[in-house]
Amino acid sequence: MKLVIQGGNMLRGRVRVSGAKNAALLLIAASAIVRGEVILDNVPRIADVETQLEIVRALGGRAEWQEANRVLLNWPDQFEAIVPYKLAKKLRASNLFLGALAARIGQVQVPLPGGCDIGSRPMDLHVKGLNALGFEVVLEHGFIDARARELRGGRIYLDFPSVGATENIMMAAVGIPGTTVVENVAKEPEIVDLASFLNATGATIRGAGTDLIKIEGREPGARSVSSEQMRFSVIPDRIEAGTYMIAAAAMGTEVTIENVISQHLQPVIAKLQDMGLDVLVDEDSLTVRRNGSLQATDIKTFPYPGFPTDLQSPIMVLLCLAIGTGVISENVFDNRFRVADELKRMGAQIRVKGHTAVVEGPVRLLGAQVKATDLRAGAALIVAGLVAEGETEICQAELIARGYEKVVEKFSALGARIKCVD
Ligand code: EPZ
């Protein structure tokens, strides 16, 4: 799949943010903990969600779209929890079935996720957590095989506040009798959404969003909801919102991004204001207004509430347009500057050394044929194409469709000249 963009159009108007990919993928897995029907609202129709739903079906669960962004999920009483490799290899978030199925039935096999274009993606913290809870975890034949042995609440300290490890440990712990305390956990809004979801099923989780989470668990599979369906709405996607904010900063006159939780976007708002943009925050929307030139700034990515690593590639494009030198430190992943090579083909001046990228600006970006190396690099190339003189062709654009719902329609509605060609 390719996207073709004619650069130079200014962006203006309003764009509505979809439900958060990284919350939807998580809650689809977490639904396995619930006995009874689960209705998830505000689920984005993106490729990664379709794959996660395929995994539910492959395990014998019901996973049906009811309306545009509503999904019904229901798991059978008995099923064999072996996540199929052919589906799991498509997305790392398949590893979230590890904790959910451990909670539900006490044993699970999940393929070890392969590496990808943003660095090695180990699972050591996930394994450490499950071991501490009394699961015997064996890594063999490309699978993580976790089986309940002497399940007990545990005290776990995460060497790094891993989002996925925090999520898997939270889900596994709700199916274990006793109290589990996890320290140095991730504080992302998606973690808080998971805690809200699990508490709605009758779990007792406190501290989500802070450095320490306490979980009161029960026997595996004991989770149950009241007779009628359980309904839950996914939070808005802060990374999609940030992507449109950055595009508006690059080519905006004035763009309003609707259906946001501005608190989740504080680090992005602060950085855009540093660069000279007006950002007006409303109840559930915010407006980015470009008035004059952009000033370079330094970006350091950190776990939430730091600047999100998922917006590091998009803001790199903005630094190409800013006056001065911007220094980016990527502190979350070990290989997340690959978009720099593509941007340099468009005229960017970027020097990458280890975990640091130095961006000189302002430069004239010229349209070119480029390649999306991962989802967020692809989003960054859209922003670059909107700015560049001439035509930009982004190949491997299916990677963008993994995480951005209706991306062509949304950018076109703001005035971009963008189309999808197979
Ligand atoms: C989640 O990935 C997100 N994915 C990523 O978004 C996001 O970039 C990342 O969190 C950081 O915010 C989903 O939620 C589905 P981590 P996750 O475990 O959970 C190291 C996107 O574009 N680590 O917090 O895999 C790891 O190598 C995607 O939407 C270990 O060392 O991220 C990395 O350097 C990309 N051992 C760092 O932690 C472990 O056991 C952060 O990883 C686990 C992780």
mmCIF file of N, CA, C and O and ligand atoms in Angstrom, residues 21-23 25-26 92-93 95-96 118-127 160-165 167 186 188 190 238-239 302-304 308-310 331-334 336 374-376, ligand 1:
data_model
loop_
_atom_site.group_PDB
_atom_site.id
_atom_site.type_symbol
_atom_site.label_atom_id
_atom_site.label_comp_id
_atom_site.label_asym_id
_atom_site.label_seq_id
_atom_site.Cartn_x
_atom_site.Cartn_y
_atom_site.Cartn_z
ATOM 1 N N LYS A 21 -5.460 3.067 20.312
ATOM 2 C CA LYS A 21 -5.020 1.735 19.845
ATOM 3 C C LYS A 21 -4.471 0.929 21.020
ATOM 4 O O LYS A 21 -4.865 -0.229 21.228
ATOM 5 N N ASN A 22 -3.587 1.534 21.809
ATOM 6 C CA ASN A 22 -2.874 0.779 22.847
ATOM 7 C C ASN A 22 -3.722 0.488 24.071
ATOM 8 O O ASN A 22 -3.355 -0.332 24.899
ATOM 9 N N ALA A 23 -4.894 1.131 24.145
ATOM 10 C CA ALA A 23 -5.871 0.740 25.180
ATOM 11 C C ALA A 23 -6.802 -0.337 24.615
ATOM 12 O O ALA A 23 -7.113 -1.320 25.296
ATOM 13 N N LEU A 25 -6.232 -2.598 22.221
ATOM 14 C CA LEU A 25 -5.542 -3.900 22.105
ATOM 15 C C LEU A 25 -5.443 -4.559 23.483
ATOM 16 O O LEU A 25 -5.611 -5.769 23.631
ATOM 17 N N LEU A 26 -5.196 -3.747 24.484
ATOM 18 C CA LEU A 26 -5.051 -4.232 25.861
ATOM 19 C C LEU A 26 -6.376 -4.769 26.394
ATOM 20 O O LEU A 26 -6.459 -5.857 26.968
ATOM 21 N N ARG A 92 3.074 -6.960 18.404
ATOM 22 C CA ARG A 92 3.654 -7.255 19.714
ATOM 23 C C ARG A 92 2.575 -7.352 20.789
ATOM 24 O O ARG A 92 2.706 -8.102 21.748
ATOM 25 N N ALA A 93 1.494 -6.604 20.611
ATOM 26 C CA ALA A 93 0.466 -6.559 21.669
ATOM 27 C C ALA A 93 -0.189 -7.915 21.865
ATOM 28 O O ALA A 93 -0.925 -8.124 22.820
ATOM 29 N N ASN A 95 1.262 -10.188 22.977
ATOM 30 C CA ASN A 95 1.852 -10.695 24.233
ATOM 31 C C ASN A 95 0.992 -10.352 25.441
ATOM 32 O O ASN A 95 1.211 -10.854 26.531
ATOM 33 N N LEU A 96 -0.027 -9.517 25.239
ATOM 34 C CA LEU A 96 -0.890 -9.142 26.362
ATOM 35 C C LEU A 96 -1.872 -10.255 26.722
ATOM 36 O O LEU A 96 -2.512 -10.236 27.773
ATOM 37 N N ILE A 118 11.985 -0.988 15.884
ATOM 38 C CA ILE A 118 12.308 0.064 16.867
ATOM 39 C C ILE A 118 13.195 -0.514 17.955
ATOM 40 O O ILE A 118 13.305 0.038 19.024
ATOM 41 N N GLY A 119 13.787 -1.664 17.665
ATOM 42 C CA GLY A 119 14.756 -2.191 18.616
ATOM 43 C C GLY A 119 14.356 -3.554 19.138
ATOM 44 O O GLY A 119 13.309 -4.071 18.786
ATOM 45 N N SER A 120 15.228 -4.090 19.996
ATOM 46 C CA SER A 120 14.911 -5.408 20.564
ATOM 47 C C SER A 120 13.715 -5.212 21.492
ATOM 48 O O SER A 120 13.521 -4.149 22.063
ATOM 49 N N ARG A 121 12.869 -6.207 21.567
ATOM 50 C CA ARG A 121 11.669 -6.049 22.399
ATOM 51 C C ARG A 121 11.628 -7.216 23.389
ATOM 52 O O ARG A 121 10.846 -8.123 23.254
ATOM 53 N N PRO A 122 12.551 -7.255 24.368
ATOM 54 C CA PRO A 122 12.607 -8.425 25.263
ATOM 55 C C PRO A 122 11.358 -8.558 26.122
ATOM 56 O O PRO A 122 10.526 -7.650 26.193
ATOM 57 N N MET A 123 11.243 -9.700 26.753
ATOM 58 C CA MET A 123 10.085 -9.991 27.619
ATOM 59 C C MET A 123 10.556 -10.336 29.037
ATOM 60 O O MET A 123 9.787 -10.892 29.815
ATOM 61 N N ASP A 124 11.803 -10.009 29.366
ATOM 62 C CA ASP A 124 12.351 -10.464 30.659
ATOM 63 C C ASP A 124 11.551 -9.945 31.854
ATOM 64 O O ASP A 124 11.346 -10.668 32.843
ATOM 65 N N LEU A 125 11.037 -8.725 31.764
ATOM 66 C CA LEU A 125 10.293 -8.172 32.914
ATOM 67 C C LEU A 125 8.921 -8.846 33.051
ATOM 68 O O LEU A 125 8.421 -9.056 34.160
ATOM 69 N N HIS A 126 8.344 -9.214 31.900
ATOM 70 C CA HIS A 126 7.071 -9.955 31.942
ATOM 71 C C HIS A 126 7.290 -11.296 32.656
ATOM 72 O O HIS A 126 6.515 -11.695 33.524
ATOM 73 N N VAL A 127 8.376 -11.983 32.275
ATOM 74 C CA VAL A 127 8.674 -13.313 32.825
ATOM 75 C C VAL A 127 8.983 -13.216 34.314
ATOM 76 O O VAL A 127 8.472 -13.987 35.125
ATOM 77 N N PHE A 160 12.569 -1.533 34.806
ATOM 78 C CA PHE A 160 12.203 -0.434 33.904
ATOM 79 C C PHE A 160 10.677 -0.366 33.893
ATOM 80 O O PHE A 160 10.029 -1.413 33.903
ATOM 81 N N PRO A 161 10.079 0.799 33.919
ATOM 82 C CA PRO A 161 8.608 0.881 33.947
ATOM 83 C C PRO A 161 7.996 0.460 32.607
ATOM 84 O O PRO A 161 7.420 1.279 31.882
ATOM 85 N N SER A 162 8.128 -0.815 32.298
ATOM 86 C CA SER A 162 7.618 -1.340 31.026
ATOM 87 C C SER A 162 6.094 -1.321 31.009
ATOM 88 O O SER A 162 5.441 -1.835 31.927
ATOM 89 N N VAL A 163 5.519 -0.753 29.935
ATOM 90 C CA VAL A 163 4.055 -0.687 29.800
ATOM 91 C C VAL A 163 3.488 -2.103 29.748
ATOM 92 O O VAL A 163 2.626 -2.480 30.540
ATOM 93 N N GLY A 164 3.992 -2.912 28.850
ATOM 94 C CA GLY A 164 3.440 -4.261 28.660
ATOM 95 C C GLY A 164 3.632 -5.146 29.867
ATOM 96 O O GLY A 164 2.731 -5.895 30.256
ATOM 97 N N ALA A 165 4.793 -5.050 30.491
ATOM 98 C CA ALA A 165 5.045 -5.885 31.673
ATOM 99 C C ALA A 165 4.103 -5.481 32.814
ATOM 100 O O ALA A 165 3.525 -6.351 33.484
ATOM 101 N N GLU A 167 1.160 -4.213 32.498
ATOM 102 C CA GLU A 167 -0.184 -4.661 32.128
ATOM 103 C C GLU A 167 -0.354 -6.159 32.328
ATOM 104 O O GLU A 167 -1.349 -6.620 32.897
ATOM 105 N N ALA A 186 4.761 1.274 35.023
ATOM 106 C CA ALA A 186 4.430 2.294 34.023
ATOM 107 C C ALA A 186 3.205 3.065 34.505
ATOM 108 O O ALA A 186 2.347 2.516 35.206
ATOM 109 N N GLU A 188 1.348 5.125 32.279
ATOM 110 C CA GLU A 188 0.600 5.563 31.090
ATOM 111 C C GLU A 188 -0.904 5.554 31.345
ATOM 112 O O GLU A 188 -1.411 4.699 32.087
ATOM 113 N N GLU A 190 -3.102 4.314 29.586
ATOM 114 C CA GLU A 190 -3.651 3.003 29.218
ATOM 115 C C GLU A 190 -3.633 2.069 30.423
ATOM 116 O O GLU A 190 -4.482 1.187 30.563
ATOM 117 N N ARG A 238 -4.074 9.359 22.635
ATOM 118 C CA ARG A 238 -3.222 10.540 22.857
ATOM 119 C C ARG A 238 -2.109 10.627 21.810
ATOM 120 O O ARG A 238 -1.630 11.712 21.490
ATOM 121 N N ILE A 239 -1.714 9.501 21.237
ATOM 122 C CA ILE A 239 -0.629 9.521 20.254
ATOM 123 C C ILE A 239 -1.180 9.972 18.895
ATOM 124 O O ILE A 239 -0.565 10.758 18.181
ATOM 125 N N PHE A 302 10.672 9.874 27.486
ATOM 126 C CA PHE A 302 10.674 9.129 28.746
ATOM 127 C C PHE A 302 9.329 8.426 28.895
ATOM 128 O O PHE A 302 8.341 8.823 28.256
ATOM 129 N N PRO A 303 9.277 7.408 29.748
ATOM 130 C CA PRO A 303 7.959 6.852 30.091
ATOM 131 C C PRO A 303 7.039 7.964 30.581
ATOM 132 O O PRO A 303 7.506 8.991 31.069
ATOM 133 N N TYR A 304 5.730 7.749 30.441
ATOM 134 C CA TYR A 304 4.737 8.732 30.874
ATOM 135 C C TYR A 304 4.977 9.104 32.337
ATOM 136 O O TYR A 304 5.293 8.223 33.146
ATOM 137 N N PRO A 308 6.310 11.373 24.950
ATOM 138 C CA PRO A 308 6.111 9.989 24.493
ATOM 139 C C PRO A 308 7.036 9.584 23.349
ATOM 140 O O PRO A 308 7.138 10.292 22.339
ATOM 141 N N THR A 309 7.674 8.433 23.480
ATOM 142 C CA THR A 309 8.551 7.929 22.419
ATOM 143 C C THR A 309 7.787 7.762 21.105
ATOM 144 O O THR A 309 8.359 7.911 20.023
ATOM 145 N N ASP A 310 6.477 7.515 21.177
ATOM 146 C CA ASP A 310 5.692 7.293 19.955
ATOM 147 C C ASP A 310 5.509 8.566 19.144
ATOM 148 O O ASP A 310 5.054 8.505 17.996
ATOM 149 N N ASN A 331 15.143 7.731 24.969
ATOM 150 C CA ASN A 331 15.512 7.016 26.207
ATOM 151 C C ASN A 331 14.647 5.790 26.469
ATOM 152 O O ASN A 331 14.718 5.204 27.548
ATOM 153 N N VAL A 332 13.782 5.427 25.523
ATOM 154 C CA VAL A 332 12.890 4.282 25.760
ATOM 155 C C VAL A 332 13.270 3.088 24.897
ATOM 156 O O VAL A 332 13.365 1.958 25.380
ATOM 157 N N PHE A 333 13.484 3.306 23.590
ATOM 158 C CA PHE A 333 13.851 2.207 22.692
ATOM 159 C C PHE A 333 15.279 2.387 22.207
ATOM 160 O O PHE A 333 15.819 3.491 22.186
ATOM 161 N N ASP A 334 15.859 1.257 21.734
ATOM 162 C CA ASP A 334 17.276 1.352 21.362
ATOM 163 C C ASP A 334 17.500 1.473 19.860
ATOM 164 O O ASP A 334 18.618 1.408 19.394
ATOM 165 N N ARG A 336 15.261 3.730 17.419
ATOM 166 C CA ARG A 336 14.035 4.382 16.968
ATOM 167 C C ARG A 336 14.313 5.675 16.200
ATOM 168 O O ARG A 336 13.509 6.599 16.222
ATOM 169 N N ASP A 374 8.219 1.904 10.507
ATOM 170 C CA ASP A 374 7.306 1.455 11.564
ATOM 171 C C ASP A 374 6.125 2.422 11.569
ATOM 172 O O ASP A 374 6.121 3.414 10.845
ATOM 173 N N LEU A 375 5.172 2.121 12.392
ATOM 174 C CA LEU A 375 3.919 2.884 12.408
ATOM 175 C C LEU A 375 4.135 4.376 12.601
ATOM 176 O O LEU A 375 3.637 5.223 11.852
ATOM 177 N N ARG A 376 4.945 4.736 13.579
ATOM 178 C CA ARG A 376 5.100 6.159 13.925
ATOM 179 C C ARG A 376 6.065 6.855 12.954
ATOM 180 O O ARG A 376 5.901 8.042 12.679
HETATM 181 C C1 EPZ B 1 4.011 -0.128 24.543
HETATM 182 O O1 EPZ B 1 4.915 -1.086 24.044
HETATM 183 C C2 EPZ B 1 3.310 0.447 23.317
HETATM 184 N N1 EPZ B 1 2.596 -0.619 22.610
HETATM 185 C C3 EPZ B 1 4.331 1.091 22.388
HETATM 186 O O2 EPZ B 1 3.611 1.699 21.308
HETATM 187 C C4 EPZ B 1 5.071 2.190 23.161
HETATM 188 O O3 EPZ B 1 6.070 2.740 22.331
HETATM 189 C C5 EPZ B 1 5.707 1.587 24.414
HETATM 190 O O4 EPZ B 1 4.700 0.939 25.220
HETATM 191 C C6 EPZ B 1 6.390 2.645 25.282
HETATM 192 O O5 EPZ B 1 5.463 3.625 25.626
HETATM 193 C C7 EPZ B 1 1.409 -1.036 23.101
HETATM 194 O O6 EPZ B 1 0.922 -0.566 24.122
HETATM 195 C C8 EPZ B 1 0.713 -2.112 22.334
HETATM 196 P P1 EPZ B 1 7.657 -1.268 26.963
HETATM 197 P P2 EPZ B 1 5.676 -2.092 25.086
HETATM 198 O O7 EPZ B 1 7.526 -2.654 27.488
HETATM 199 O O8 EPZ B 1 4.770 -2.451 26.189
HETATM 200 C C9 EPZ B 1 12.167 -2.526 27.359
HETATM 201 C C10 EPZ B 1 3.082 2.165 19.082
HETATM 202 O O9 EPZ B 1 3.659 2.714 18.129
HETATM 203 N N2 EPZ B 1 11.655 -3.774 27.934
HETATM 204 O O10 EPZ B 1 7.269 -0.124 27.832
HETATM 205 O O11 EPZ B 1 6.278 -3.187 24.287
HETATM 206 C C11 EPZ B 1 11.918 -2.469 25.852
HETATM 207 O O12 EPZ B 1 12.952 -3.145 25.156
HETATM 208 C C12 EPZ B 1 3.844 1.207 19.976
HETATM 209 O O13 EPZ B 1 1.867 2.338 19.366
HETATM 210 C C13 EPZ B 1 12.560 -4.649 28.515
HETATM 211 O O14 EPZ B 1 13.764 -4.399 28.544
HETATM 212 O O15 EPZ B 1 6.828 -1.126 25.605
HETATM 213 C C14 EPZ B 1 11.903 -0.996 25.556
HETATM 214 O O16 EPZ B 1 13.231 -0.556 25.366
HETATM 215 C C15 EPZ B 1 5.303 1.113 19.608
HETATM 216 N N3 EPZ B 1 12.107 -5.824 29.046
HETATM 217 C C16 EPZ B 1 11.340 -0.400 26.842
HETATM 218 O O17 EPZ B 1 11.414 -1.424 27.852
HETATM 219 C C17 EPZ B 1 10.774 -6.153 29.030
HETATM 220 O O18 EPZ B 1 10.405 -7.225 29.556
HETATM 221 C C18 EPZ B 1 9.890 0.035 26.714
HETATM 222 O O19 EPZ B 1 9.147 -1.090 26.409
HETATM 223 C C19 EPZ B 1 9.866 -5.248 28.429
HETATM 224 C C20 EPZ B 1 10.324 -4.070 27.895
#
